[in-house]
PDB file of C-alpha atoms in Angstrom:
ATOM      1  CA  UNK A  11      -2.494  70.432 -85.053  1.00 49.00           C
ATOM      2  CA  UNK A  12      -1.527  70.883 -81.366  1.00 46.00           C
ATOM      3  CA  UNK A  13      -4.297  73.416 -80.659  1.00 52.00           C
ATOM      4  CA  UNK A  14      -6.790  71.251 -82.403  1.00 56.00           C
ATOM      5  CA  UNK A  15      -5.729  68.274 -80.232  1.00 51.00           C
ATOM      6  CA  UNK A  16      -6.032  70.332 -77.115  1.00 51.00           C
ATOM      7  CA  UNK A  17      -9.369  71.559 -78.233  1.00 56.00           C
ATOM      8  CA  UNK A  18     -10.768  68.099 -78.872  1.00 56.00           C
ATOM      9  CA  UNK A  19      -9.372  66.735 -75.778  1.00 54.00           C
ATOM     10  CA  UNK A  20     -10.786  69.503 -73.621  1.00 56.00           C
ATOM     11  CA  UNK A  21     -14.251  69.122 -75.239  1.00 57.00           C
ATOM     12  CA  UNK A  22     -14.127  65.387 -74.639  1.00 54.00           C
ATOM     13  CA  UNK A  23     -13.100  65.735 -70.998  1.00 52.00           C
ATOM     14  CA  UNK A  24     -15.870  68.268 -70.494  1.00 56.00           C
ATOM     15  CA  UNK A  25     -18.490  66.083 -71.993  1.00 56.00           C
ATOM     16  CA  UNK A  26     -17.403  63.136 -69.794  1.00 52.00           C
ATOM     17  CA  UNK A  27     -17.460  65.401 -66.824  1.00 51.00           C
ATOM     18  CA  UNK A  28     -21.088  66.334 -67.539  1.00 50.00           C
ATOM     19  CA  UNK A  29     -22.056  62.669 -68.118  1.00 50.00           C
ATOM     20  CA  UNK A  30     -20.448  61.748 -64.691  1.00 49.00           C
ATOM     21  CA  UNK A  31     -22.365  64.674 -63.159  1.00 46.00           C
ATOM     22  CA  UNK A  32     -25.636  63.437 -64.668  1.00 44.00           C
ATOM     23  CA  UNK A  33     -25.032  59.921 -63.370  1.00 44.00           C
ATOM     24  CA  UNK A  34     -23.894  61.003 -59.789  1.00 42.00           C
ATOM     25  CA  UNK A  35     -20.573  59.318 -60.312  1.00 43.00           C
ATOM     26  CA  UNK A  36     -19.050  61.534 -57.719  1.00 44.00           C
ATOM     27  CA  UNK A  37     -15.396  60.556 -57.473  1.00 44.00           C
ATOM     28  CA  UNK A  38     -15.192  60.417 -61.346  1.00 45.00           C
ATOM     29  CA  UNK A  39     -16.749  63.857 -61.398  1.00 48.00           C
ATOM     30  CA  UNK A  40     -14.008  65.432 -59.383  1.00 51.00           C
ATOM     31  CA  UNK A  41     -11.226  63.837 -61.477  1.00 49.00           C
ATOM     32  CA  UNK A  42     -12.858  64.899 -64.721  1.00 50.00           C
ATOM     33  CA  UNK A  43     -13.332  68.414 -63.485  1.00 56.00           C
ATOM     34  CA  UNK A  44      -9.666  68.754 -62.591  1.00 54.00           C
ATOM     35  CA  UNK A  45      -8.722  67.270 -66.061  1.00 52.00           C
ATOM     36  CA  UNK A  46     -11.029  69.569 -67.934  1.00 56.00           C
ATOM     37  CA  UNK A  47      -9.690  72.750 -66.076  1.00 60.00           C
ATOM     38  CA  UNK A  48      -6.240  71.586 -66.708  1.00 55.00           C
ATOM     39  CA  UNK A  49      -7.022  71.112 -70.381  1.00 54.00           C
ATOM     40  CA  UNK A  50      -8.577  74.493 -70.610  1.00 59.00           C
ATOM     41  CA  UNK A  51      -5.458  76.089 -68.957  1.00 61.00           C
ATOM     42  CA  UNK A  52      -3.153  74.568 -71.437  1.00 53.00           C
ATOM     43  CA  UNK A  53      -5.376  75.256 -74.370  1.00 56.00           C
ATOM     44  CA  UNK A  54      -5.700  79.013 -73.371  1.00 59.00           C
ATOM     45  CA  UNK A  55      -1.873  79.224 -72.785  1.00 56.00           C
ATOM     46  CA  UNK A  56      -1.229  77.749 -76.337  1.00 54.00           C
ATOM     47  CA  UNK A  57      -3.573  80.372 -77.856  1.00 55.00           C
ATOM     48  CA  UNK A  58      -2.108  83.267 -75.781  1.00 57.00           C
ATOM     49  CA  UNK A  59       1.134  82.950 -77.602  1.00 55.00           C
ATOM     50  CA  UNK A  60      -0.430  84.841 -80.334  1.00 56.00           C
ATOM     51  CA  UNK A  61      -2.416  87.577 -78.716  1.00 52.00           C
ATOM     52  CA  UNK A  62      -4.878  88.331 -81.526  1.00 57.00           C
ATOM     53  CA  UNK A  63      -8.134  86.890 -82.515  1.00 61.00           C
ATOM     54  CA  UNK A  64      -7.417  83.293 -81.323  1.00 60.00           C
ATOM     55  CA  UNK A  65      -6.803  84.713 -77.736  1.00 59.00           C
ATOM     56  CA  UNK A  66     -10.245  86.231 -77.690  1.00 57.00           C
ATOM     57  CA  UNK A  67     -11.743  83.159 -79.164  1.00 61.00           C
ATOM     58  CA  UNK A  68     -10.115  80.920 -76.394  1.00 59.00           C
ATOM     59  CA  UNK A  69     -11.345  83.237 -73.684  1.00 58.00           C
ATOM     60  CA  UNK A  70     -14.882  82.975 -74.981  1.00 55.00           C
ATOM     61  CA  UNK A  71     -14.809  79.229 -75.285  1.00 60.00           C
ATOM     62  CA  UNK A  72     -13.323  78.945 -71.734  1.00 60.00           C
ATOM     63  CA  UNK A  73     -16.023  81.160 -70.381  1.00 53.00           C
ATOM     64  CA  UNK A  74     -18.649  79.153 -72.153  1.00 56.00           C
ATOM     65  CA  UNK A  75     -17.457  75.931 -70.731  1.00 57.00           C
ATOM     66  CA  UNK A  76     -17.257  77.246 -67.289  1.00 54.00           C
ATOM     67  CA  UNK A  77     -20.698  78.536 -67.552  1.00 50.00           C
ATOM     68  CA  UNK A  78     -21.910  75.103 -68.656  1.00 55.00           C
ATOM     69  CA  UNK A  79     -20.366  73.612 -65.573  1.00 52.00           C
ATOM     70  CA  UNK A  80     -22.172  76.090 -63.120  1.00 50.00           C
ATOM     71  CA  UNK A  81     -25.345  73.991 -62.633  1.00 49.00           C
ATOM     72  CA  UNK A  82     -23.145  71.185 -61.176  1.00 48.00           C
ATOM     73  CA  UNK A  83     -21.361  73.313 -58.697  1.00 50.00           C
ATOM     74  CA  UNK A  84     -23.905  73.068 -55.948  1.00 51.00           C
ATOM     75  CA  UNK A  85     -23.719  69.327 -56.153  1.00 48.00           C
ATOM     76  CA  UNK A  86     -19.914  69.462 -56.073  1.00 46.00           C
ATOM     77  CA  UNK A  87     -19.711  71.694 -53.100  1.00 49.00           C
ATOM     78  CA  UNK A  88     -20.638  69.291 -50.387  1.00 49.00           C
ATOM     79  CA  UNK A  89     -17.794  67.040 -51.694  1.00 42.00           C
ATOM     80  CA  UNK A  90     -15.280  69.652 -51.222  1.00 41.00           C
ATOM     81  CA  UNK A  91     -16.535  71.112 -47.988  1.00 44.00           C
ATOM     82  CA  UNK A  92     -17.524  67.656 -46.390  1.00 47.00           C
ATOM     83  CA  UNK A  93     -14.937  65.103 -47.718  1.00 39.00           C
ATOM     84  CA  UNK A  94     -16.707  61.934 -46.368  1.00 49.00           C
ATOM     85  CA  UNK A  95     -20.001  63.183 -47.889  1.00 49.00           C
ATOM     86  CA  UNK A  96     -21.616  60.246 -46.035  1.00 77.00           C
ATOM     87  CA  UNK A  97     -20.396  58.020 -48.793  1.00 82.00           C
ATOM     88  CA  UNK A  98     -17.944  55.917 -47.052  1.00 85.00           C
ATOM     89  CA  UNK A  99     -20.244  55.158 -44.098  1.00 89.00           C
ATOM     90  CA  UNK A 100     -23.103  54.316 -46.323  1.00 91.00           C
ATOM     91  CA  UNK A 101     -20.868  52.076 -48.369  1.00 92.00           C
ATOM     92  CA  UNK A 102     -19.798  50.018 -45.272  1.00 93.00           C
ATOM     93  CA  UNK A 103     -23.524  49.655 -44.438  1.00 95.00           C
ATOM     94  CA  UNK A 104     -24.316  48.145 -47.752  1.00 95.00           C
ATOM     95  CA  UNK A 105     -21.258  45.926 -47.644  1.00 94.00           C
ATOM     96  CA  UNK A 106     -22.722  44.322 -44.578  1.00 95.00           C
ATOM     97  CA  UNK A 107     -25.985  43.411 -46.270  1.00 95.00           C
ATOM     98  CA  UNK A 108     -25.017  41.769 -49.429  1.00 95.00           C
ATOM     99  CA  UNK A 109     -22.663  39.009 -50.463  1.00 93.00           C
ATOM    100  CA  UNK A 110     -19.026  39.970 -51.129  1.00 91.00           C
ATOM    101  CA  UNK A 111     -19.221  38.549 -54.712  1.00 91.00           C
ATOM    102  CA  UNK A 112     -22.270  40.974 -55.557  1.00 92.00           C
ATOM    103  CA  UNK A 113     -21.963  43.169 -58.596  1.00 91.00           C
ATOM    104  CA  UNK A 114     -23.907  46.448 -58.244  1.00 92.00           C
ATOM    105  CA  UNK A 115     -25.308  48.672 -61.017  1.00 89.00           C
ATOM    106  CA  UNK A 116     -26.905  52.227 -60.651  1.00 86.00           C
ATOM    107  CA  UNK A 117     -26.149  55.821 -60.644  1.00 82.00           C
ATOM    108  CA  UNK A 118     -24.687  55.650 -57.111  1.00 84.00           C
ATOM    109  CA  UNK A 119     -23.043  52.302 -57.429  1.00 88.00           C
ATOM    110  CA  UNK A 120     -19.516  53.538 -58.072  1.00 85.00           C
ATOM    111  CA  UNK A 121     -19.606  56.099 -55.353  1.00 84.00           C
ATOM    112  CA  UNK A 122     -21.005  53.797 -52.698  1.00 88.00           C
ATOM    113  CA  UNK A 123     -18.772  50.862 -53.460  1.00 88.00           C
ATOM    114  CA  UNK A 124     -15.453  52.660 -53.794  1.00 85.00           C
ATOM    115  CA  UNK A 125     -14.425  51.841 -50.155  1.00 83.00           C
ATOM    116  CA  UNK A 126     -15.790  48.211 -50.136  1.00 88.00           C
ATOM    117  CA  UNK A 127     -15.013  44.854 -51.604  1.00 88.00           C
ATOM    118  CA  UNK A 128     -18.171  45.073 -53.830  1.00 89.00           C
ATOM    119  CA  UNK A 129     -17.771  45.691 -57.644  1.00 88.00           C
ATOM    120  CA  UNK A 130     -19.641  48.318 -59.438  1.00 87.00           C
ATOM    121  CA  UNK A 131     -20.733  48.271 -63.053  1.00 78.00           C
ATOM    122  CA  UNK A 132     -20.690  51.067 -65.710  1.00 68.00           C
ATOM    123  CA  UNK A 133     -23.901  52.515 -66.731  1.00 64.00           C
ATOM    124  CA  UNK A 134     -22.869  52.589 -70.441  1.00 63.00           C
ATOM    125  CA  UNK A 135     -22.593  48.777 -70.511  1.00 63.00           C
ATOM    126  CA  UNK A 136     -26.233  48.065 -70.316  1.00 67.00           C
ATOM    127  CA  UNK A 137     -28.388  48.129 -73.351  1.00 68.00           C
ATOM    128  CA  UNK A 138     -31.953  49.753 -72.872  1.00 61.00           C
ATOM    129  CA  UNK A 139     -33.594  48.615 -75.910  1.00 63.00           C
ATOM    130  CA  UNK A 140     -36.889  46.643 -75.967  1.00 65.00           C
ATOM    131  CA  UNK A 141     -36.105  43.135 -74.609  1.00 67.00           C
ATOM    132  CA  UNK A 142     -32.411  44.029 -74.091  1.00 77.00           C
ATOM    133  CA  UNK A 143     -32.470  45.067 -70.388  1.00 76.00           C
ATOM    134  CA  UNK A 144     -32.651  41.603 -68.843  1.00 78.00           C
ATOM    135  CA  UNK A 145     -30.109  40.179 -71.493  1.00 81.00           C
ATOM    136  CA  UNK A 146     -27.706  43.023 -70.625  1.00 81.00           C
ATOM    137  CA  UNK A 147     -27.877  42.232 -66.807  1.00 80.00           C
ATOM    138  CA  UNK A 148     -27.629  38.539 -67.157  1.00 80.00           C
ATOM    139  CA  UNK A 149     -24.492  38.897 -69.413  1.00 82.00           C
ATOM    140  CA  UNK A 150     -22.937  41.328 -66.909  1.00 82.00           C
ATOM    141  CA  UNK A 151     -23.816  39.157 -63.822  1.00 85.00           C
ATOM    142  CA  UNK A 152     -25.500  42.196 -62.221  1.00 89.00           C
ATOM    143  CA  UNK A 153     -26.920  41.130 -58.736  1.00 92.00           C
ATOM    144  CA  UNK A 154     -28.052  44.461 -57.154  1.00 93.00           C
ATOM    145  CA  UNK A 155     -29.198  47.980 -58.034  1.00 92.00           C
ATOM    146  CA  UNK A 156     -28.385  51.249 -56.242  1.00 92.00           C
ATOM    147  CA  UNK A 157     -30.624  54.158 -57.304  1.00 88.00           C
ATOM    148  CA  UNK A 158     -31.900  57.476 -56.007  1.00 87.00           C
ATOM    149  CA  UNK A 159     -35.566  57.035 -56.165  1.00 86.00           C
ATOM    150  CA  UNK A 160     -38.454  57.403 -53.860  1.00 84.00           C
ATOM    151  CA  UNK A 161     -41.493  55.157 -53.412  1.00 85.00           C
ATOM    152  CA  UNK A 162     -43.284  56.753 -56.417  1.00 86.00           C
ATOM    153  CA  UNK A 163     -40.262  55.895 -58.688  1.00 87.00           C
ATOM    154  CA  UNK A 164     -41.161  53.857 -61.836  1.00 88.00           C
ATOM    155  CA  UNK A 165     -37.824  52.049 -61.695  1.00 85.00           C
ATOM    156  CA  UNK A 166     -39.243  48.876 -60.001  1.00 87.00           C
ATOM    157  CA  UNK A 167     -42.042  48.716 -62.545  1.00 88.00           C
ATOM    158  CA  UNK A 168     -39.645  49.188 -65.450  1.00 84.00           C
ATOM    159  CA  UNK A 169     -37.463  46.253 -64.294  1.00 85.00           C
ATOM    160  CA  UNK A 170     -40.391  44.067 -63.481  1.00 86.00           C
ATOM    161  CA  UNK A 171     -41.870  44.598 -66.969  1.00 84.00           C
ATOM    162  CA  UNK A 172     -38.474  43.456 -68.319  1.00 82.00           C
ATOM    163  CA  UNK A 173     -38.666  40.163 -66.444  1.00 83.00           C
ATOM    164  CA  UNK A 174     -36.427  41.443 -63.615  1.00 86.00           C
ATOM    165  CA  UNK A 175     -38.542  41.971 -60.494  1.00 91.00           C
ATOM    166  CA  UNK A 176     -36.821  43.887 -57.821  1.00 92.00           C
ATOM    167  CA  UNK A 177     -36.526  43.032 -54.029  1.00 94.00           C
ATOM    168  CA  UNK A 178     -35.793  46.077 -51.826  1.00 95.00           C
ATOM    169  CA  UNK A 179     -33.000  45.348 -49.432  1.00 96.00           C
ATOM    170  CA  UNK A 180     -32.478  48.764 -47.684  1.00 96.00           C
ATOM    171  CA  UNK A 181     -32.609  52.448 -48.229  1.00 94.00           C
ATOM    172  CA  UNK A 182     -30.365  55.295 -47.246  1.00 94.00           C
ATOM    173  CA  UNK A 183     -30.234  59.079 -47.188  1.00 90.00           C
ATOM    174  CA  UNK A 184     -27.337  61.102 -48.442  1.00 85.00           C
ATOM    175  CA  UNK A 185     -27.592  64.901 -48.440  1.00 78.00           C
ATOM    176  CA  UNK A 186     -31.330  64.699 -48.460  1.00 78.00           C
ATOM    177  CA  UNK A 187     -31.385  62.098 -51.357  1.00 85.00           C
ATOM    178  CA  UNK A 188     -32.940  58.828 -50.787  1.00 90.00           C
ATOM    179  CA  UNK A 189     -31.052  55.853 -52.316  1.00 92.00           C
ATOM    180  CA  UNK A 190     -32.458  52.407 -52.486  1.00 94.00           C
ATOM    181  CA  UNK A 191     -30.666  49.147 -52.631  1.00 96.00           C
ATOM    182  CA  UNK A 192     -32.474  46.318 -54.658  1.00 96.00           C
ATOM    183  CA  UNK A 193     -31.723  42.751 -55.392  1.00 95.00           C
ATOM    184  CA  UNK A 194     -32.466  41.468 -58.931  1.00 92.00           C
ATOM    185  CA  UNK A 195     -34.733  38.367 -58.145  1.00 88.00           C
ATOM    186  CA  UNK A 196     -34.451  37.139 -61.750  1.00 77.00           C
ATOM    187  CA  UNK A 197     -30.827  36.506 -61.521  1.00 82.00           C
ATOM    188  CA  UNK A 198     -29.447  33.607 -59.303  1.00 83.00           C
ATOM    189  CA  UNK A 199     -26.490  34.675 -57.089  1.00 87.00           C
ATOM    190  CA  UNK A 200     -25.257  34.020 -53.547  1.00 90.00           C
ATOM    191  CA  UNK A 201     -27.251  35.421 -50.672  1.00 93.00           C
ATOM    192  CA  UNK A 202     -25.822  37.022 -47.623  1.00 96.00           C
ATOM    193  CA  UNK A 203     -27.156  36.109 -44.234  1.00 97.00           C
ATOM    194  CA  UNK A 204     -29.165  39.400 -44.233  1.00 97.00           C
ATOM    195  CA  UNK A 205     -30.770  38.640 -47.493  1.00 97.00           C
ATOM    196  CA  UNK A 206     -31.578  35.069 -46.272  1.00 97.00           C
ATOM    197  CA  UNK A 207     -33.253  36.670 -43.149  1.00 97.00           C
ATOM    198  CA  UNK A 208     -35.450  38.712 -45.380  1.00 96.00           C
ATOM    199  CA  UNK A 209     -36.597  35.624 -47.292  1.00 95.00           C
ATOM    200  CA  UNK A 210     -37.249  33.740 -43.901  1.00 97.00           C
ATOM    201  CA  UNK A 211     -39.470  36.758 -42.725  1.00 96.00           C
ATOM    202  CA  UNK A 212     -41.389  36.598 -45.991  1.00 94.00           C
ATOM    203  CA  UNK A 213     -42.117  32.803 -45.344  1.00 95.00           C
ATOM    204  CA  UNK A 214     -42.869  33.627 -41.707  1.00 95.00           C
ATOM    205  CA  UNK A 215     -40.005  31.663 -40.272  1.00 97.00           C
ATOM    206  CA  UNK A 216     -39.252  34.135 -37.426  1.00 96.00           C
ATOM    207  CA  UNK A 217     -36.723  32.089 -35.489  1.00 97.00           C
ATOM    208  CA  UNK A 218     -34.752  31.300 -38.570  1.00 97.00           C
ATOM    209  CA  UNK A 219     -34.791  35.025 -39.453  1.00 97.00           C
ATOM    210  CA  UNK A 220     -33.466  36.073 -35.960  1.00 97.00           C
ATOM    211  CA  UNK A 221     -30.789  33.466 -36.134  1.00 97.00           C
ATOM    212  CA  UNK A 222     -29.615  34.761 -39.530  1.00 97.00           C
ATOM    213  CA  UNK A 223     -29.705  38.297 -38.281  1.00 97.00           C
ATOM    214  CA  UNK A 224     -27.787  37.430 -35.213  1.00 97.00           C
ATOM    215  CA  UNK A 225     -25.173  35.838 -37.564  1.00 97.00           C
ATOM    216  CA  UNK A 226     -25.083  38.995 -39.783  1.00 97.00           C
ATOM    217  CA  UNK A 227     -24.424  41.021 -36.543  1.00 97.00           C
ATOM    218  CA  UNK A 228     -21.600  38.706 -35.551  1.00 96.00           C
ATOM    219  CA  UNK A 229     -19.788  39.518 -38.712  1.00 95.00           C
ATOM    220  CA  UNK A 230     -20.880  43.216 -38.905  1.00 96.00           C
ATOM    221  CA  UNK A 231     -21.948  44.424 -35.414  1.00 96.00           C
ATOM    222  CA  UNK A 232     -22.559  48.017 -36.723  1.00 95.00           C
ATOM    223  CA  UNK A 233     -25.257  46.921 -39.394  1.00 97.00           C
ATOM    224  CA  UNK A 234     -27.980  49.266 -38.800  1.00 97.00           C
ATOM    225  CA  UNK A 235     -30.325  47.304 -41.041  1.00 98.00           C
ATOM    226  CA  UNK A 236     -29.837  44.175 -39.159  1.00 98.00           C
ATOM    227  CA  UNK A 237     -30.519  45.919 -35.745  1.00 98.00           C
ATOM    228  CA  UNK A 238     -33.675  47.389 -37.438  1.00 98.00           C
ATOM    229  CA  UNK A 239     -35.007  44.086 -38.594  1.00 98.00           C
ATOM    230  CA  UNK A 240     -34.373  42.591 -35.027  1.00 98.00           C
ATOM    231  CA  UNK A 241     -36.518  45.451 -33.619  1.00 97.00           C
ATOM    232  CA  UNK A 242     -39.341  44.337 -35.917  1.00 97.00           C
ATOM    233  CA  UNK A 243     -39.022  40.675 -34.720  1.00 97.00           C
ATOM    234  CA  UNK A 244     -39.037  41.802 -31.122  1.00 97.00           C
ATOM    235  CA  UNK A 245     -42.283  43.710 -31.805  1.00 96.00           C
ATOM    236  CA  UNK A 246     -43.914  40.848 -33.288  1.00 95.00           C
ATOM    237  CA  UNK A 247     -43.074  38.918 -30.153  1.00 95.00           C
ATOM    238  CA  UNK A 248     -44.701  41.645 -28.006  1.00 94.00           C
ATOM    239  CA  UNK A 249     -41.237  42.780 -26.528  1.00 96.00           C
ATOM    240  CA  UNK A 250     -41.499  46.527 -26.894  1.00 94.00           C
ATOM    241  CA  UNK A 251     -38.420  47.161 -24.596  1.00 95.00           C
ATOM    242  CA  UNK A 252     -36.216  44.852 -26.757  1.00 97.00           C
ATOM    243  CA  UNK A 253     -37.512  46.516 -29.861  1.00 97.00           C
ATOM    244  CA  UNK A 254     -36.643  49.902 -28.682  1.00 97.00           C
ATOM    245  CA  UNK A 255     -33.096  48.962 -27.741  1.00 97.00           C
ATOM    246  CA  UNK A 256     -32.557  47.436 -31.166  1.00 98.00           C
ATOM    247  CA  UNK A 257     -33.828  50.732 -32.806  1.00 97.00           C
ATOM    248  CA  UNK A 258     -31.451  52.706 -30.681  1.00 97.00           C
ATOM    249  CA  UNK A 259     -28.590  50.572 -31.886  1.00 97.00           C
ATOM    250  CA  UNK A 260     -29.750  51.049 -35.502  1.00 97.00           C
ATOM    251  CA  UNK A 261     -29.827  54.885 -35.308  1.00 96.00           C
ATOM    252  CA  UNK A 262     -26.503  54.936 -33.346  1.00 95.00           C
ATOM    253  CA  UNK A 263     -24.788  53.233 -36.239  1.00 95.00           C
ATOM    254  CA  UNK A 264     -26.740  55.149 -38.874  1.00 94.00           C
ATOM    255  CA  UNK A 265     -28.034  58.441 -37.511  1.00 93.00           C
ATOM    256  CA  UNK A 266     -29.586  59.129 -41.032  1.00 92.00           C
ATOM    257  CA  UNK A 267     -31.742  56.101 -40.875  1.00 95.00           C
ATOM    258  CA  UNK A 268     -35.055  57.916 -41.014  1.00 94.00           C
ATOM    259  CA  UNK A 269     -37.411  54.940 -40.894  1.00 95.00           C
ATOM    260  CA  UNK A 270     -35.651  53.608 -37.717  1.00 96.00           C
ATOM    261  CA  UNK A 271     -36.249  57.087 -36.134  1.00 96.00           C
ATOM    262  CA  UNK A 272     -39.862  57.031 -37.251  1.00 94.00           C
ATOM    263  CA  UNK A 273     -40.406  53.457 -35.727  1.00 96.00           C
ATOM    264  CA  UNK A 274     -38.701  54.490 -32.576  1.00 96.00           C
ATOM    265  CA  UNK A 275     -40.833  57.790 -32.296  1.00 94.00           C
ATOM    266  CA  UNK A 276     -44.097  55.691 -32.871  1.00 92.00           C
ATOM    267  CA  UNK A 277     -43.020  53.141 -30.251  1.00 94.00           C
ATOM    268  CA  UNK A 278     -42.264  55.861 -27.691  1.00 94.00           C
ATOM    269  CA  UNK A 279     -45.502  57.873 -28.309  1.00 91.00           C
ATOM    270  CA  UNK A 280     -47.512  54.755 -27.825  1.00 90.00           C
ATOM    271  CA  UNK A 281     -45.977  54.409 -24.499  1.00 89.00           C
ATOM    272  CA  UNK A 282     -46.397  57.981 -23.418  1.00 88.00           C
ATOM    273  CA  UNK A 283     -42.840  59.209 -23.963  1.00 91.00           C
ATOM    274  CA  UNK A 284     -43.812  62.154 -26.178  1.00 89.00           C
ATOM    275  CA  UNK A 285     -40.608  64.157 -25.720  1.00 90.00           C
ATOM    276  CA  UNK A 286     -38.439  61.356 -26.678  1.00 93.00           C
ATOM    277  CA  UNK A 287     -40.592  60.474 -29.585  1.00 93.00           C
ATOM    278  CA  UNK A 288     -40.151  64.192 -30.871  1.00 93.00           C
ATOM    279  CA  UNK A 289     -36.426  64.024 -30.616  1.00 93.00           C
ATOM    280  CA  UNK A 290     -36.391  61.212 -32.901  1.00 95.00           C
ATOM    281  CA  UNK A 291     -38.673  62.670 -35.394  1.00 93.00           C
ATOM    282  CA  UNK A 292     -36.858  65.996 -35.328  1.00 92.00           C
ATOM    283  CA  UNK A 293     -33.603  64.183 -36.073  1.00 93.00           C
ATOM    284  CA  UNK A 294     -35.273  62.480 -38.995  1.00 93.00           C
ATOM    285  CA  UNK A 295     -36.564  65.743 -40.295  1.00 92.00           C
ATOM    286  CA  UNK A 296     -33.102  67.193 -40.255  1.00 90.00           C
ATOM    287  CA  UNK A 297     -32.120  64.355 -42.639  1.00 90.00           C
ATOM    288  CA  UNK A 298     -35.163  64.871 -44.935  1.00 88.00           C
ATOM    289  CA  UNK A 299     -36.498  68.334 -44.313  1.00 87.00           C
ATOM    290  CA  UNK A 300     -40.058  68.947 -45.456  1.00 82.00           C
ATOM    291  CA  UNK A 301     -40.980  65.295 -45.481  1.00 86.00           C
ATOM    292  CA  UNK A 302     -44.778  65.451 -45.098  1.00 86.00           C
ATOM    293  CA  UNK A 303     -45.276  61.983 -43.246  1.00 86.00           C
ATOM    294  CA  UNK A 304     -42.642  63.032 -40.501  1.00 87.00           C
ATOM    295  CA  UNK A 305     -44.337  66.527 -40.180  1.00 86.00           C
ATOM    296  CA  UNK A 306     -47.670  64.869 -39.784  1.00 86.00           C
ATOM    297  CA  UNK A 307     -46.308  62.509 -37.189  1.00 85.00           C
ATOM    298  CA  UNK A 308     -44.824  65.459 -35.199  1.00 86.00           C
ATOM    299  CA  UNK A 309     -48.055  67.336 -35.391  1.00 85.00           C
ATOM    300  CA  UNK A 310     -49.949  64.317 -34.273  1.00 80.00           C
ATOM    301  CA  UNK A 311     -47.738  64.060 -31.116  1.00 81.00           C
ATOM    302  CA  UNK A 312     -47.984  67.845 -30.416  1.00 67.00           C
ATOM    303  CA  UNK A 313     -51.757  67.552 -30.492  1.00 59.00           C
ATOM    304  CA  UNK A 314     -51.719  64.724 -28.169  1.00 62.00           C
ATOM    305  CA  UNK A 315     -49.471  66.531 -25.721  1.00 61.00           C
ATOM    306  CA  UNK A 316     -51.710  69.543 -25.857  1.00 52.00           C
ATOM    307  CA  UNK A 317     -54.770  67.532 -25.006  1.00 52.00           C
ATOM    308  CA  UNK A 318     -52.971  65.872 -22.178  1.00 49.00           C
ATOM    309  CA  UNK A 319     -51.818  69.082 -20.984  1.00 45.00           C
ATOM    310  CA  UNK A 320     -55.448  70.436 -21.064  1.00 45.00           C
ATOM    311  CA  UNK A 321     -56.785  67.419 -19.303  1.00 48.00           C
ATOM    312  CA  UNK A 322     -54.429  67.795 -16.511  1.00 52.00           C
ATOM    313  CA  UNK A 323     -55.647  71.363 -15.949  1.00 52.00           C
ATOM    314  CA  UNK A 324     -52.667  72.958 -17.320  1.00 50.00           C
ATOM    315  CA  UNK A 325     -50.307  71.634 -14.770  1.00 45.00           C
ATOM    316  CA  UNK A 326     -47.301  69.345 -15.489  1.00 40.00           C
TER     317      UNK A 326
END
């Protein structure tokens, strides 16, 4: 009976570990891995008291389960070698943008809200049947989503089709993975100053948006998204110098903010500062290696520099 209990417990822990790995629930993954290995060790020790066929069976089962865990090891490695794993800093950036009472759902929700006041919701609490998605989120009081998805992802269309249109609040990059923060527009909930500023911008109320962003920065001076939005307002007003200063603030507080580096590079290139523009683009490419848009932007600046060099007769 004891062996059977250890066997069932270990299998359960391993299955939960794999589920957590699939859902990118990183802190849970580590805990379950430790539990699973501990359970395997006790199980193996129990069987080893009778060094006959059970010992061989236990060894085979242990090896099989460890082999099943191998695909997840590359994902686990950065957590072990880089303790912060960019999770905490990204979580703080998110906390600055949405209301403290927000409830966040998604495969990165637990990891990114662990060091904040925000509350994450379990994936298994949502019903995905026809017509049940909206009902589930209304019952849970979910206000925001955090998913790893690019611009081609069907996630926004799926939610819109379920009566829950999404509003993108911001996006982040962790270990080359793009994570997007959405607000559920079909559910009423308090809006932060930053979210109110986005609404004001959609209505064309630039002065109100700027005042709200300033208020956001008074509360969260390191909010890269707020600085980035202020840069956009400065550009609308034709103040390129102010826009660049705001973009620099954005990338100082979040060096992985690829779209801020891209905007800064475009602004610099337009004003003849090709070398500085390339520096921003190369920093962005280090965050998202192989990004075709960034590579194309780099190539365009290189071509422009080559033409300028040729026109000057090969002299600097």
